[in-house]
Amino acid sequence: MNSFDAKVGGPLHAADLDILQVNVGLRCNQACIHCHLECSPARDEVMSAETMHRIADLADAIRPKLVDITGGAPELNPNLRGFVAALADAGHTVQVRTNLSAMEEPGCGDYPEFFAEKGVGLVASMPCYLEENVDRMRGEHCYASSIRMLKRLNGLGYGRGEGLTLDLVFNPGGPALPPGQACLEQDYKREMASRHGVVFDRLLTITNLPIGRFMKTLKSEGGDAEYMHLLDSSFNPATVSGLMCRHQVNVGWDGRLYDCDFNQALGLPLADGAPSSLDEFDLTAMVERVIVTGPHCLGCTAGAGSSCGGALDG
């Protein structure tokens, strides 16, 4: 039994399948220091149009409450428009996770209007409202690009409570838990409005999990053991029922199935007895599966908890 299973009192089981999360590739125009998938411009793993077609058929069959599209930078997959259009036109609720600056890359400039036309919700990475912090985490000029895109999205109706949702995502800049989501959201809304005239719907706080580039940095600085102790000692049992792995399945760029994007990053497939790929998908088996866990899962249950939808407790 690993340290996470010991905390939750045994194996963790799925509860339902509300969210179909799809990682359409690891190619990205940034190489963020906290990226769990270690995405970058040098990565060439992208989901094929054929795999996207199979996922759209699966979504039609199981009718999830949300199709959550992530990457990498999803916009850099040349097949994304057709995939989003097929899902939206079939009546699915679609959400795309964007780093904002990717929509300024060549060939991607029409994505804001396309997303708005299709009613796609956007979850945008914005790890701080201060320029120096964002550029340190994500690269030079990323902050300025993000602000330009946020203003453009606001101009299309995003973040104004008119049906086009725009959420921002905060990640800590170092080995610490996020502050309270509600209070930080107030700070973000005040600062983004006063500095740039930018509005948005919600702020989502996400803990940096001890994997990928973030863990490599911790190890290089000798802080990995201390961070793991912080996660372990901050375990919050109230977060367990809402853990994202219990309510979703993650589809990798190659069609393989995972409990979450973090397990995908670690190459941890679904447990024995559960489908391993799209070709083997079985809804009953999915909702009855045992979740594959490890010490990294403590990041999702520390403090107020963390998921792709933000804090889990309070």
Coordinates of C-alpha atoms in Angstrom, one line a residue:
M1 CA 0.0 0.0 0.0
N2 CA 1.5 3.3 -1.0
S3 CA 1.5 6.4 1.2
F4 CA -1.6 7.9 -0.5
D5 CA -3.7 4.7 -0.1
A6 CA -2.7 4.6 3.5
K7 CA -4.1 8.1 4.0
V8 CA -7.5 7.3 2.3
G9 CA -7.8 4.0 4.0
G10 CA -7.4 1.6 1.1
P11 CA -7.9 1.5 -2.7
L12 CA -9.7 4.5 -4.3
H13 CA -12.6 3.7 -6.6
A14 CA -14.2 5.6 -9.4
A15 CA -17.6 7.1 -8.7
D16 CA -19.0 8.0 -12.1
L17 CA -17.8 9.3 -15.5
D18 CA -18.9 12.9 -15.8
I19 CA -15.9 14.3 -17.6
L20 CA -14.1 13.0 -20.7
Q21 CA -10.7 14.7 -20.6
V22 CA -8.7 14.6 -23.8
N23 CA -5.0 15.4 -24.1
V24 CA -4.5 16.3 -27.8
G25 CA -0.7 16.5 -27.7
L26 CA 2.4 17.6 -25.9
R27 CA 3.5 20.2 -28.4
C28 CA 3.5 23.7 -26.8
N29 CA 4.9 27.1 -27.6
Q30 CA 6.1 27.4 -24.0
A31 CA 8.2 25.2 -21.6
C32 CA 6.8 26.2 -18.2
I33 CA 9.0 25.3 -15.2
H34 CA 6.0 23.6 -13.4
C35 CA 4.7 21.6 -16.4
H36 CA 4.0 18.0 -15.3
L37 CA 4.0 16.7 -18.9
E38 CA 7.2 18.6 -19.8
C39 CA 5.6 20.0 -22.9
S40 CA 7.6 22.3 -25.2
P41 CA 8.1 23.4 -28.8
A42 CA 10.4 20.4 -29.2
R43 CA 7.7 17.8 -28.5
D44 CA 6.1 16.2 -31.5
E45 CA 3.5 14.0 -29.9
V46 CA 0.1 15.1 -31.3
M47 CA -3.3 13.3 -31.5
S48 CA -4.4 12.2 -35.0
A49 CA -7.6 13.2 -36.6
E50 CA -8.6 9.5 -36.6
T51 CA -8.2 9.2 -32.9
M52 CA -10.2 12.4 -32.4
H53 CA -13.0 10.9 -34.6
R54 CA -13.1 7.9 -32.3
I55 CA -13.3 10.1 -29.2
A56 CA -16.1 12.1 -30.7
D57 CA -18.0 8.8 -31.4
L58 CA -17.3 7.7 -27.8
A59 CA -18.6 11.1 -26.5
D60 CA -21.8 10.6 -28.5
A61 CA -22.2 7.1 -26.9
I62 CA -21.6 8.0 -23.3
R63 CA -22.7 11.7 -23.2
P64 CA -20.4 13.1 -20.6
K65 CA -21.3 16.3 -18.9
L66 CA -18.1 17.9 -20.2
V67 CA -15.4 17.2 -22.8
D68 CA -12.3 18.8 -21.4
I69 CA -9.5 19.3 -24.0
T70 CA -6.0 19.9 -22.8
G71 CA -2.4 19.6 -24.0
G72 CA 0.4 20.9 -24.5
A73 CA -1.2 23.8 -26.2
P74 CA -4.3 22.3 -27.9
E75 CA -4.3 25.1 -30.5
L76 CA -1.0 23.7 -32.0
N77 CA -2.7 20.5 -33.0
P78 CA -3.8 21.1 -36.6
N79 CA -6.8 18.8 -36.2
L80 CA -8.3 20.7 -33.2
R81 CA -10.8 22.7 -35.2
G82 CA -12.5 19.7 -36.7
F83 CA -12.6 17.9 -33.4
V84 CA -14.1 20.8 -31.5
A85 CA -16.6 21.5 -34.2
A86 CA -17.7 17.8 -34.2
L87 CA -18.2 17.8 -30.5
A88 CA -20.0 21.2 -30.3
D89 CA -22.2 20.5 -33.3
A90 CA -23.3 17.2 -31.6
G91 CA -24.4 19.2 -28.5
H92 CA -21.5 18.4 -26.2
T93 CA -20.3 21.0 -23.6
V94 CA -16.7 21.6 -24.6
Q95 CA -13.9 23.2 -22.6
V96 CA -10.4 24.0 -23.9
R97 CA -7.4 24.6 -21.6
T98 CA -5.3 27.3 -23.2
N99 CA -2.0 29.1 -22.3
L100 CA -3.4 32.1 -24.2
S101 CA -0.2 32.9 -26.0
A102 CA -0.6 29.9 -28.3
M103 CA -3.5 31.8 -30.0
E104 CA -0.9 34.3 -31.2
E105 CA 1.1 31.6 -33.0
P106 CA 1.1 31.5 -36.8
G107 CA -2.1 29.8 -38.1
C108 CA -3.8 30.1 -34.7
G109 CA -5.0 33.7 -34.9
D110 CA -8.6 32.9 -35.6
Y111 CA -9.1 30.6 -32.6
P112 CA -10.8 33.2 -30.3
E113 CA -13.5 33.8 -32.8
F114 CA -13.8 30.1 -33.6
F115 CA -14.1 29.2 -29.9
A116 CA -16.7 31.9 -29.4
E117 CA -18.7 30.8 -32.4
K118 CA -18.8 27.2 -31.0
G119 CA -19.6 28.2 -27.5
V120 CA -16.4 26.7 -26.1
G121 CA -15.5 27.4 -22.5
L122 CA -11.9 28.4 -21.9
V123 CA -9.6 27.7 -18.9
A124 CA -6.6 29.9 -19.2
S125 CA -3.2 29.5 -17.5
M126 CA -2.4 32.7 -15.6
P127 CA -0.1 31.8 -12.7
C128 CA 0.1 35.3 -11.3
Y129 CA -1.2 38.8 -12.0
L130 CA 2.3 40.2 -11.9
E131 CA 4.3 40.2 -15.1
E132 CA 7.7 39.3 -13.6
N133 CA 6.3 36.2 -11.9
V134 CA 4.5 34.9 -15.0
D135 CA 7.5 35.5 -17.3
R136 CA 9.8 33.7 -14.8
M137 CA 7.5 30.6 -14.8
R138 CA 6.5 30.6 -18.5
G139 CA 9.1 32.5 -20.5
E140 CA 9.8 36.1 -21.6
H141 CA 6.9 38.1 -23.0
C142 CA 4.3 35.4 -22.1
Y143 CA 2.5 37.9 -19.8
A144 CA 2.1 40.6 -22.4
S145 CA 0.8 38.0 -24.9
S146 CA -1.6 36.6 -22.4
I147 CA -3.0 40.1 -21.5
R148 CA -3.5 40.9 -25.2
M149 CA -5.4 37.7 -25.7
L150 CA -7.5 38.2 -22.5
K151 CA -8.6 41.6 -23.8
R152 CA -9.5 40.1 -27.1
L153 CA -11.5 37.4 -25.5
N154 CA -13.3 39.9 -23.3
G155 CA -14.2 41.8 -26.5
L156 CA -15.9 38.6 -27.8
G157 CA -18.0 38.3 -24.7
Y158 CA -15.8 35.9 -22.7
G159 CA -15.7 36.4 -18.9
R160 CA -18.7 38.7 -18.9
G161 CA -21.4 36.3 -17.6
E162 CA -23.0 36.1 -21.0
G163 CA -22.5 32.4 -21.6
L164 CA -18.9 32.3 -22.8
T165 CA -17.0 31.2 -19.7
L166 CA -13.4 32.3 -19.1
D167 CA -11.6 30.9 -16.0
L168 CA -8.0 31.6 -15.0
V169 CA -5.6 29.1 -13.4
F170 CA -3.2 29.9 -10.6
N171 CA -0.1 27.7 -9.8
P172 CA 2.3 28.5 -7.0
G173 CA 5.6 29.7 -8.1
G174 CA 7.5 27.4 -5.8
P175 CA 7.1 24.5 -3.3
A176 CA 4.1 25.8 -1.4
L177 CA 0.3 25.1 -1.4
P178 CA -2.0 27.6 -3.1
P179 CA -3.6 30.2 -0.9
G180 CA -7.4 30.2 -0.4
Q181 CA -9.1 30.1 -3.8
A182 CA -12.0 32.5 -2.9
C183 CA -9.7 35.2 -1.4
L184 CA -7.1 34.9 -4.2
E185 CA -9.9 35.2 -6.8
Q186 CA -10.9 38.5 -5.3
D187 CA -7.3 39.7 -5.5
Y188 CA -7.0 38.6 -9.1
K189 CA -10.3 40.2 -10.2
R190 CA -9.3 43.5 -8.6
E191 CA -5.7 43.5 -10.0
M192 CA -6.6 42.3 -13.5
A193 CA -9.4 44.9 -13.8
S194 CA -7.4 47.8 -12.4
R195 CA -4.2 47.0 -14.3
H196 CA -5.6 45.9 -17.6
G197 CA -9.4 46.2 -17.6
V198 CA -9.6 42.4 -17.9
V199 CA -12.6 40.4 -16.5
F200 CA -13.1 36.7 -16.0
D201 CA -15.5 34.3 -14.4
R202 CA -13.5 32.1 -11.8
L203 CA -10.0 31.6 -10.6
L204 CA -8.9 28.0 -10.2
T205 CA -6.0 27.2 -7.8
I206 CA -4.0 24.1 -8.7
T207 CA -1.2 22.6 -6.6
N208 CA 2.1 21.8 -8.3
L209 CA 2.3 18.0 -8.2
P210 CA 5.7 16.4 -7.5
I211 CA 6.3 15.2 -11.0
G212 CA 7.7 16.4 -14.3
R213 CA 9.8 19.6 -14.5
F214 CA 8.6 20.8 -11.1
M215 CA 9.9 17.7 -9.4
K216 CA 13.2 17.8 -11.3
T217 CA 13.7 21.3 -10.1
L218 CA 12.9 20.3 -6.5
K219 CA 15.4 17.5 -6.6
S220 CA 18.1 19.7 -8.1
E221 CA 17.6 22.1 -5.3
G222 CA 17.3 19.4 -2.6
G223 CA 13.8 20.4 -1.7
D224 CA 11.9 17.2 -2.8
A225 CA 11.7 15.5 0.6
E226 CA 10.5 18.7 2.3
Y227 CA 7.8 19.2 -0.3
M228 CA 6.6 15.6 -0.1
H229 CA 6.4 16.1 3.7
L230 CA 4.3 19.3 3.2
L231 CA 1.9 17.4 1.0
D232 CA 1.7 14.4 3.4
S233 CA 1.2 16.5 6.5
S234 CA -1.4 18.7 4.8
F235 CA -3.7 15.8 3.8
N236 CA -7.4 16.8 4.0
P237 CA -9.9 13.9 4.0
A238 CA -12.7 16.3 2.9
T239 CA -11.1 16.4 -0.5
V240 CA -11.3 12.7 -1.3
S241 CA -14.9 12.6 -2.6
G242 CA -14.3 15.3 -5.1
L243 CA -11.0 14.0 -6.6
M244 CA -11.1 14.4 -10.3
C245 CA -9.9 10.8 -11.0
R246 CA -13.1 9.5 -9.5
H247 CA -15.3 11.4 -11.9
Q248 CA -13.4 11.4 -15.2
V249 CA -11.2 9.4 -17.6
N250 CA -8.2 10.9 -19.3
V251 CA -7.4 10.0 -23.0
G252 CA -3.8 10.4 -24.0
W253 CA -2.7 11.8 -27.4
D254 CA -2.2 8.2 -28.6
G255 CA -5.6 6.9 -27.5
R256 CA -4.4 5.3 -24.3
L257 CA -6.6 5.7 -21.2
Y258 CA -5.5 7.0 -17.8
D259 CA -7.1 8.0 -14.5
C260 CA -5.9 11.6 -14.9
D261 CA -3.4 13.8 -16.8
F262 CA -0.9 13.4 -14.0
N263 CA -0.9 9.6 -14.3
Q264 CA -0.5 10.0 -18.0
A265 CA 2.6 12.1 -17.3
L266 CA 4.0 9.2 -15.2
G267 CA 3.0 6.6 -17.7
L268 CA 0.6 4.9 -15.2
P269 CA -2.1 3.1 -17.2
L270 CA -5.5 2.1 -15.7
A271 CA -5.6 -0.8 -13.3
D272 CA -5.8 -4.4 -14.5
G273 CA -9.3 -5.2 -15.5
A274 CA -10.1 -1.7 -16.8
P275 CA -9.8 -0.8 -20.5
S276 CA -6.4 0.3 -21.6
S277 CA -7.3 2.1 -24.8
L278 CA -10.2 3.6 -26.8
D279 CA -10.7 0.3 -28.6
E280 CA -11.4 -1.5 -25.4
F281 CA -13.6 1.2 -23.8
D282 CA -16.4 -0.2 -21.5
L283 CA -18.5 2.2 -19.5
T284 CA -19.4 -0.2 -16.7
A285 CA -15.8 -1.2 -16.2
M286 CA -14.7 2.4 -16.2
V287 CA -17.1 3.5 -13.4
E288 CA -16.3 0.4 -11.3
R289 CA -12.5 0.6 -11.7
V290 CA -9.9 1.0 -9.0
I291 CA -7.9 4.2 -9.4
V292 CA -4.2 3.8 -9.8
T293 CA -2.5 6.0 -7.1
G294 CA 0.9 6.9 -5.8
P295 CA 2.6 9.4 -3.5
H296 CA 2.1 12.1 -6.1
C297 CA -1.7 11.9 -5.4
L298 CA -1.0 13.6 -2.1
G299 CA -0.8 16.9 -4.1
C300 CA -4.5 16.6 -4.9
T301 CA -5.5 16.1 -1.3
A302 CA -3.3 18.7 0.4
G303 CA -4.8 21.7 2.0
A304 CA -8.0 22.8 0.2
G305 CA -7.3 20.1 -2.4
S306 CA -6.6 20.4 -6.1
S307 CA -8.1 19.2 -9.3
C308 CA -8.4 20.4 -12.9
G309 CA -11.4 22.3 -11.6
G310 CA -9.5 24.0 -8.8
A311 CA -9.8 23.7 -5.0
L312 CA -12.0 20.8 -3.6
D313 CA -12.7 22.0 -0.1
G314 CA -14.0 25.5 0.6

